[in-house]
Amino acid sequence: MPRRTWLRTLGNTPRAPAARLVCFPHSGGSAGGFLPWADALPPGTHLLAAQYPGRADRLAEPPVPDVRAMSAALAGELLALAPLPSVLLGHSLGALVAFETALALQAAGHAPHRLCVSGCKAPAGAAGGRTHRAPDDELWSAVAGLGGVAPDLEDDHELRELLLPALRSDVTAHETYRPTSGRLHCPVDAFRGADDPLVGAADLAGWAAVTSGRLVTDVRPGGHFYVGGTADLAAAVTAVLPMAGTGV
C-alpha cells in the first residue's frame, strides 16, 4: 500500500487564502480532532492538520516513534505548498513536532509567523519517563487518567487494541525526544490547563529559551486535555493569525 501524505486540509480551502494554520495532534490523536476549528477561524484561513501514520486513514502504516523524523516529513510537505504566512499549533506531543517543524521551515528560509504550543514542557525538559515501556493496561490507564480517552470508551477493548500501537509509538517519541539545537526568531505562545499535572507555570516559562522573539504564556481552565473542550482557545489563536504579509 502506498504511503499517504502527512497533511490534511480541514474544511474548505479558501480560493485566495491569506494565512495558514497548521495543527499538530497529541499522542494518539489524529487530524480530525481539529475539524471543529474549521468553523471558528476567519474567512481566508487555510486550516491544515498533521495526520501521523498508524491512525485514521493511515492506520495500515507503521507509526513513527521519532519527533524529528515526523517533523522532517511535515516540513517537506509544507515547503511544497504555495507560500503563506503561517501559525503552527501543537498540543502535548504535537507541540514538540510543531517546534521541530518550525525550526526546519526557518532553516529553509520560510520561518513561520508564530508558534503556538499547548500542554507541553519546553523542549530541553520535555523528554523522560518510562510510560512507553509500560504494559498495555498501564499505558492505556495512564492516558485515560489524564482525560485522553473518552470515559464511555475506556472499557472498549476492541478500540484499545486498535489505538495502542500508535499511542505507544507517540509516547515513545515524546519520552525519548532530543531537541534540535537552534532557536526560532518568531514569537511563541505557550498554553496550559490550570489543573494539568504534567505541565506547570515554570514549564511554560521555559519556552522562552527556544526563541529570540517574544514569549506569551496563557493558562486555561481544565487539565492536560483541556484543548479538546475549550472553544476560546481557537479565538486566542485566531487573534495571532497573520491575515496579510509573507511567509510559509
mmCIF file of C-alpha atoms in Angstrom:
data_model
loop_
_atom_site.group_PDB
_atom_site.id
_atom_site.type_symbol
_atom_site.label_atom_id
_atom_site.label_comp_id
_atom_site.label_asym_id
_atom_site.label_seq_id
_atom_site.Cartn_x
_atom_site.Cartn_y
_atom_site.Cartn_z
ATOM 1 C CA MET A 1 0.000 0.000 0.000
ATOM 2 C CA PRO A 2 1.474 3.428 -0.946
ATOM 3 C CA ARG A 3 2.164 5.844 1.887
ATOM 4 C CA ARG A 4 -0.274 8.711 2.281
ATOM 5 C CA THR A 5 0.699 12.315 2.749
ATOM 6 C CA TRP A 6 1.126 13.833 6.223
ATOM 7 C CA LEU A 7 -1.178 16.842 5.924
ATOM 8 C CA ARG A 8 -4.974 17.073 5.774
ATOM 9 C CA THR A 9 -6.991 20.130 4.783
ATOM 10 C CA LEU A 10 -9.895 20.621 7.180
ATOM 11 C CA GLY A 11 -12.975 22.430 5.926
ATOM 12 C CA ASN A 12 -12.919 24.220 2.623
ATOM 13 C CA THR A 13 -9.738 25.641 1.147
ATOM 14 C CA PRO A 14 -10.222 29.387 0.585
ATOM 15 C CA ARG A 15 -9.969 30.500 -3.014
ATOM 16 C CA ALA A 16 -7.405 33.147 -2.073
ATOM 17 C CA PRO A 17 -6.115 32.220 1.392
ATOM 18 C CA ALA A 18 -4.458 34.973 3.415
ATOM 19 C CA ALA A 19 -2.979 32.793 6.172
ATOM 20 C CA ARG A 20 -2.407 29.180 7.117
ATOM 21 C CA LEU A 21 -2.944 27.458 10.473
ATOM 22 C CA VAL A 22 -1.177 24.108 10.792
ATOM 23 C CA CYS A 23 -2.247 21.911 13.741
ATOM 24 C CA PHE A 24 -0.272 19.044 15.294
ATOM 25 C CA PRO A 25 -2.168 16.443 17.397
ATOM 26 C CA HIS A 26 -1.256 14.982 20.786
ATOM 27 C CA SER A 27 -0.174 11.376 21.374
ATOM 28 C CA GLY A 28 -2.786 9.043 19.926
ATOM 29 C CA GLY A 29 -4.554 11.965 18.270
ATOM 30 C CA SER A 30 -5.472 12.457 14.633
ATOM 31 C CA ALA A 31 -6.037 15.337 12.245
ATOM 32 C CA GLY A 32 -9.795 15.032 12.659
ATOM 33 C CA GLY A 33 -9.546 16.256 16.233
ATOM 34 C CA PHE A 34 -9.094 19.771 14.861
ATOM 35 C CA LEU A 35 -12.069 19.651 12.488
ATOM 36 C CA PRO A 36 -14.257 21.828 14.790
ATOM 37 C CA TRP A 37 -11.733 24.633 14.316
ATOM 38 C CA ALA A 38 -12.782 24.988 10.671
ATOM 39 C CA ASP A 39 -15.897 26.945 11.685
ATOM 40 C CA ALA A 40 -14.069 29.028 14.305
ATOM 41 C CA LEU A 41 -11.438 30.607 12.058
ATOM 42 C CA PRO A 42 -11.822 33.779 9.999
ATOM 43 C CA PRO A 43 -12.513 33.567 6.249
ATOM 44 C CA GLY A 44 -9.312 33.308 4.269
ATOM 45 C CA THR A 45 -7.630 30.874 6.665
ATOM 46 C CA HIS A 46 -6.272 27.649 5.209
ATOM 47 C CA LEU A 47 -6.596 25.067 8.003
ATOM 48 C CA LEU A 48 -4.288 22.049 7.883
ATOM 49 C CA ALA A 49 -3.653 19.293 10.421
ATOM 50 C CA ALA A 50 -0.975 16.640 10.623
ATOM 51 C CA GLN A 51 -2.036 13.031 10.180
ATOM 52 C CA TYR A 52 0.620 10.861 11.787
ATOM 53 C CA PRO A 53 0.994 7.274 10.490
ATOM 54 C CA GLY A 54 -0.812 4.469 12.303
ATOM 55 C CA ARG A 55 -4.244 6.088 12.748
ATOM 56 C CA ALA A 56 -7.382 7.108 10.866
ATOM 57 C CA ASP A 57 -6.754 6.918 7.107
ATOM 58 C CA ARG A 58 -3.112 5.911 7.778
ATOM 59 C CA LEU A 59 -3.990 3.046 10.110
ATOM 60 C CA ALA A 60 -2.231 0.469 7.936
ATOM 61 C CA GLU A 61 1.098 2.328 8.083
ATOM 62 C CA PRO A 62 3.619 1.721 10.867
ATOM 63 C CA PRO A 63 3.762 4.577 13.407
ATOM 64 C CA VAL A 64 6.882 6.748 13.572
ATOM 65 C CA PRO A 65 8.318 6.920 17.130
ATOM 66 C CA ASP A 66 10.614 9.879 16.442
ATOM 67 C CA VAL A 67 9.664 13.564 16.721
ATOM 68 C CA ARG A 68 12.368 14.785 14.397
ATOM 69 C CA ALA A 69 11.508 12.241 11.686
ATOM 70 C CA MET A 70 7.863 13.306 11.886
ATOM 71 C CA SER A 71 8.733 16.988 11.661
ATOM 72 C CA ALA A 72 11.075 16.455 8.715
ATOM 73 C CA ALA A 73 8.273 14.835 6.710
ATOM 74 C CA LEU A 74 5.800 17.566 7.653
ATOM 75 C CA ALA A 75 8.216 20.403 6.909
ATOM 76 C CA GLY A 76 8.901 18.900 3.499
ATOM 77 C CA GLU A 77 5.204 18.899 2.627
ATOM 78 C CA LEU A 78 4.675 22.434 3.935
ATOM 79 C CA LEU A 79 7.584 23.743 1.884
ATOM 80 C CA ALA A 80 5.968 22.260 -1.230
ATOM 81 C CA LEU A 81 2.829 24.378 -0.723
ATOM 82 C CA ALA A 82 2.267 27.888 -2.015
ATOM 83 C CA PRO A 83 3.880 30.332 0.444
ATOM 84 C CA LEU A 84 1.551 31.823 3.065
ATOM 85 C CA PRO A 85 2.122 33.459 6.438
ATOM 86 C CA SER A 86 1.591 30.609 8.881
ATOM 87 C CA VAL A 87 0.959 29.806 12.508
ATOM 88 C CA LEU A 88 1.911 26.361 13.822
ATOM 89 C CA LEU A 89 -0.129 24.997 16.742
ATOM 90 C CA GLY A 90 0.663 21.777 18.619
ATOM 91 C CA HIS A 91 -0.688 20.151 21.770
ATOM 92 C CA SER A 92 1.448 17.905 24.017
ATOM 93 C CA LEU A 93 3.497 15.688 21.636
ATOM 94 C CA GLY A 94 2.225 17.936 18.860
ATOM 95 C CA ALA A 95 3.929 20.927 20.471
ATOM 96 C CA LEU A 96 7.319 19.238 20.045
ATOM 97 C CA VAL A 97 6.547 18.225 16.457
ATOM 98 C CA ALA A 98 5.393 21.775 15.717
ATOM 99 C CA PHE A 99 8.569 23.236 17.249
ATOM 100 C CA GLU A 100 10.855 20.969 15.227
ATOM 101 C CA THR A 101 8.825 21.700 12.090
ATOM 102 C CA ALA A 102 9.167 25.437 12.735
ATOM 103 C CA LEU A 103 12.947 25.067 13.050
ATOM 104 C CA ALA A 104 13.103 23.148 9.772
ATOM 105 C CA LEU A 105 10.997 25.774 7.987
ATOM 106 C CA GLN A 106 13.166 28.557 9.366
ATOM 107 C CA ALA A 107 16.331 26.762 8.243
ATOM 108 C CA ALA A 108 14.851 26.563 4.734
ATOM 109 C CA GLY A 109 14.224 30.310 4.701
ATOM 110 C CA HIS A 110 10.486 30.123 5.353
ATOM 111 C CA ALA A 111 10.086 30.787 9.059
ATOM 112 C CA PRO A 112 6.534 30.661 10.418
ATOM 113 C CA HIS A 113 4.840 33.827 11.614
ATOM 114 C CA ARG A 114 4.264 32.322 15.067
ATOM 115 C CA LEU A 115 4.463 29.091 17.066
ATOM 116 C CA CYS A 116 1.663 28.176 19.488
ATOM 117 C CA VAL A 117 2.386 25.329 21.909
ATOM 118 C CA SER A 118 -0.002 23.763 24.399
ATOM 119 C CA GLY A 119 0.200 21.262 27.237
ATOM 120 C CA CYS A 120 3.924 20.610 26.877
ATOM 121 C CA LYS A 121 7.169 21.356 28.673
ATOM 122 C CA ALA A 122 9.830 23.278 26.759
ATOM 123 C CA PRO A 123 11.993 21.055 24.529
ATOM 124 C CA ALA A 124 15.002 20.919 26.869
ATOM 125 C CA GLY A 125 12.911 19.297 29.605
ATOM 126 C CA ALA A 126 10.233 17.509 27.608
ATOM 127 C CA ALA A 127 11.795 14.042 27.445
ATOM 128 C CA GLY A 128 11.921 11.416 30.151
ATOM 129 C CA GLY A 129 9.627 8.792 31.585
ATOM 130 C CA ARG A 130 9.066 5.075 31.098
ATOM 131 C CA THR A 131 5.365 5.042 30.248
ATOM 132 C CA HIS A 132 6.217 3.960 26.705
ATOM 133 C CA ARG A 133 7.623 0.697 28.163
ATOM 134 C CA ALA A 134 4.635 0.018 30.408
ATOM 135 C CA PRO A 135 2.283 -2.944 29.835
ATOM 136 C CA ASP A 136 -0.731 -2.213 27.658
ATOM 137 C CA ASP A 137 -3.162 -1.913 30.581
ATOM 138 C CA GLU A 138 -0.912 0.531 32.398
ATOM 139 C CA LEU A 139 -0.263 2.666 29.321
ATOM 140 C CA TRP A 140 -3.978 2.832 28.477
ATOM 141 C CA SER A 141 -4.898 3.692 32.064
ATOM 142 C CA ALA A 142 -2.277 6.436 32.229
ATOM 143 C CA VAL A 143 -3.660 8.156 29.139
ATOM 144 C CA ALA A 144 -7.261 7.651 30.236
ATOM 145 C CA GLY A 145 -6.425 9.085 33.659
ATOM 146 C CA LEU A 146 -5.280 12.323 32.021
ATOM 147 C CA GLY A 147 -8.524 12.587 30.058
ATOM 148 C CA GLY A 148 -7.091 11.380 26.761
ATOM 149 C CA VAL A 149 -9.766 8.699 26.342
ATOM 150 C CA ALA A 150 -13.475 9.491 26.473
ATOM 151 C CA PRO A 151 -14.985 7.880 29.621
ATOM 152 C CA ASP A 152 -17.503 5.876 27.595
ATOM 153 C CA LEU A 153 -14.664 4.366 25.541
ATOM 154 C CA GLU A 154 -12.237 3.408 28.318
ATOM 155 C CA ASP A 155 -13.583 -0.142 28.500
ATOM 156 C CA ASP A 156 -13.852 -0.651 24.738
ATOM 157 C CA HIS A 157 -11.216 -3.375 24.342
ATOM 158 C CA GLU A 158 -11.521 -3.550 20.553
ATOM 159 C CA LEU A 159 -10.863 0.176 20.249
ATOM 160 C CA ARG A 160 -7.999 -0.079 22.719
ATOM 161 C CA GLU A 161 -6.236 -2.756 20.676
ATOM 162 C CA LEU A 162 -6.701 -0.653 17.558
ATOM 163 C CA LEU A 163 -5.235 2.509 19.090
ATOM 164 C CA LEU A 164 -2.477 1.158 21.329
ATOM 165 C CA PRO A 165 0.274 0.738 18.684
ATOM 166 C CA ALA A 166 0.072 4.391 17.591
ATOM 167 C CA LEU A 167 -0.355 5.569 21.164
ATOM 168 C CA ARG A 168 2.723 3.678 22.367
ATOM 169 C CA SER A 169 4.737 4.970 19.397
ATOM 170 C CA ASP A 170 3.720 8.564 20.139
ATOM 171 C CA VAL A 171 4.529 8.281 23.845
ATOM 172 C CA THR A 172 7.883 6.771 22.876
ATOM 173 C CA ALA A 173 8.556 9.722 20.568
ATOM 174 C CA HIS A 174 7.748 12.151 23.371
ATOM 175 C CA GLU A 175 9.683 10.422 26.145
ATOM 176 C CA THR A 176 12.812 9.806 24.042
ATOM 177 C CA TYR A 177 12.827 13.187 22.300
ATOM 178 C CA ARG A 178 16.122 15.005 21.796
ATOM 179 C CA PRO A 179 15.675 18.563 20.521
ATOM 180 C CA THR A 180 17.485 20.036 17.560
ATOM 181 C CA SER A 181 19.914 22.795 18.523
ATOM 182 C CA GLY A 182 18.897 26.244 17.381
ATOM 183 C CA ARG A 183 16.423 28.990 18.221
ATOM 184 C CA LEU A 184 13.388 30.351 16.487
ATOM 185 C CA HIS A 185 13.054 34.025 15.628
ATOM 186 C CA CYS A 186 9.250 34.145 15.705
ATOM 187 C CA PRO A 187 7.109 34.817 18.797
ATOM 188 C CA VAL A 188 5.891 31.828 20.815
ATOM 189 C CA ASP A 189 2.562 31.498 22.628
ATOM 190 C CA ALA A 190 2.537 28.788 25.307
ATOM 191 C CA PHE A 191 -0.745 27.484 26.783
ATOM 192 C CA ARG A 192 -1.529 25.063 29.612
ATOM 193 C CA GLY A 193 -4.552 23.848 31.538
ATOM 194 C CA ALA A 194 -4.678 25.226 35.100
ATOM 195 C CA ASP A 195 -5.059 21.697 36.508
ATOM 196 C CA ASP A 196 -2.576 19.957 34.210
ATOM 197 C CA PRO A 197 -0.494 17.594 36.382
ATOM 198 C CA LEU A 198 2.221 17.340 33.713
ATOM 199 C CA VAL A 199 2.899 20.990 32.865
ATOM 200 C CA GLY A 200 3.321 23.780 35.420
ATOM 201 C CA ALA A 201 3.815 27.528 35.150
ATOM 202 C CA ALA A 202 7.613 27.199 35.185
ATOM 203 C CA ASP A 203 7.391 24.683 32.339
ATOM 204 C CA LEU A 204 5.644 27.264 30.162
ATOM 205 C CA ALA A 205 8.236 29.905 31.025
ATOM 206 C CA GLY A 206 10.918 27.522 29.738
ATOM 207 C CA TRP A 207 9.714 28.058 26.170
ATOM 208 C CA ALA A 208 11.429 31.470 26.266
ATOM 209 C CA ALA A 209 14.708 29.633 25.683
ATOM 210 C CA VAL A 210 13.659 28.409 22.216
ATOM 211 C CA THR A 211 13.156 31.815 20.608
ATOM 212 C CA SER A 212 14.762 35.211 20.226
ATOM 213 C CA GLY A 213 11.232 36.532 19.844
ATOM 214 C CA ARG A 214 8.617 37.234 22.491
ATOM 215 C CA LEU A 215 7.049 34.537 24.688
ATOM 216 C CA VAL A 216 3.423 34.893 25.785
ATOM 217 C CA THR A 217 2.043 32.418 28.339
ATOM 218 C CA ASP A 218 -1.638 31.703 28.887
ATOM 219 C CA VAL A 219 -3.422 29.464 31.396
ATOM 220 C CA ARG A 220 -6.818 27.975 30.518
ATOM 221 C CA PRO A 221 -9.373 26.146 32.667
ATOM 222 C CA GLY A 222 -9.043 22.362 32.718
ATOM 223 C CA GLY A 223 -6.470 19.577 32.834
ATOM 224 C CA HIS A 224 -3.978 18.208 30.340
ATOM 225 C CA PHE A 225 -6.563 17.675 27.609
ATOM 226 C CA TYR A 226 -8.356 20.993 28.103
ATOM 227 C CA VAL A 227 -7.671 21.749 24.429
ATOM 228 C CA GLY A 228 -10.415 19.384 23.303
ATOM 229 C CA GLY A 229 -13.158 21.299 25.063
ATOM 230 C CA THR A 230 -12.018 24.919 25.243
ATOM 231 C CA ALA A 231 -13.690 26.841 22.452
ATOM 232 C CA ASP A 232 -11.981 30.130 23.314
ATOM 233 C CA LEU A 233 -8.542 28.658 22.552
ATOM 234 C CA ALA A 234 -9.493 28.946 18.891
ATOM 235 C CA ALA A 235 -10.223 32.627 19.493
ATOM 236 C CA ALA A 236 -6.803 33.113 21.129
ATOM 237 C CA VAL A 237 -5.028 31.506 18.183
ATOM 238 C CA THR A 238 -7.181 33.434 15.707
ATOM 239 C CA ALA A 239 -6.004 36.652 17.332
ATOM 240 C CA VAL A 240 -2.401 35.944 16.284
ATOM 241 C CA LEU A 241 -3.135 34.720 12.764
ATOM 242 C CA PRO A 242 -1.432 36.892 10.150
ATOM 243 C CA MET A 243 -4.016 37.843 7.567
ATOM 244 C CA ALA A 244 -1.511 39.641 5.384
ATOM 245 C CA GLY A 245 2.223 39.539 4.727
ATOM 246 C CA THR A 246 4.669 36.899 3.613
ATOM 247 C CA GLY A 247 5.899 33.592 4.951
ATOM 248 C CA VAL A 248 5.267 29.878 4.601
#
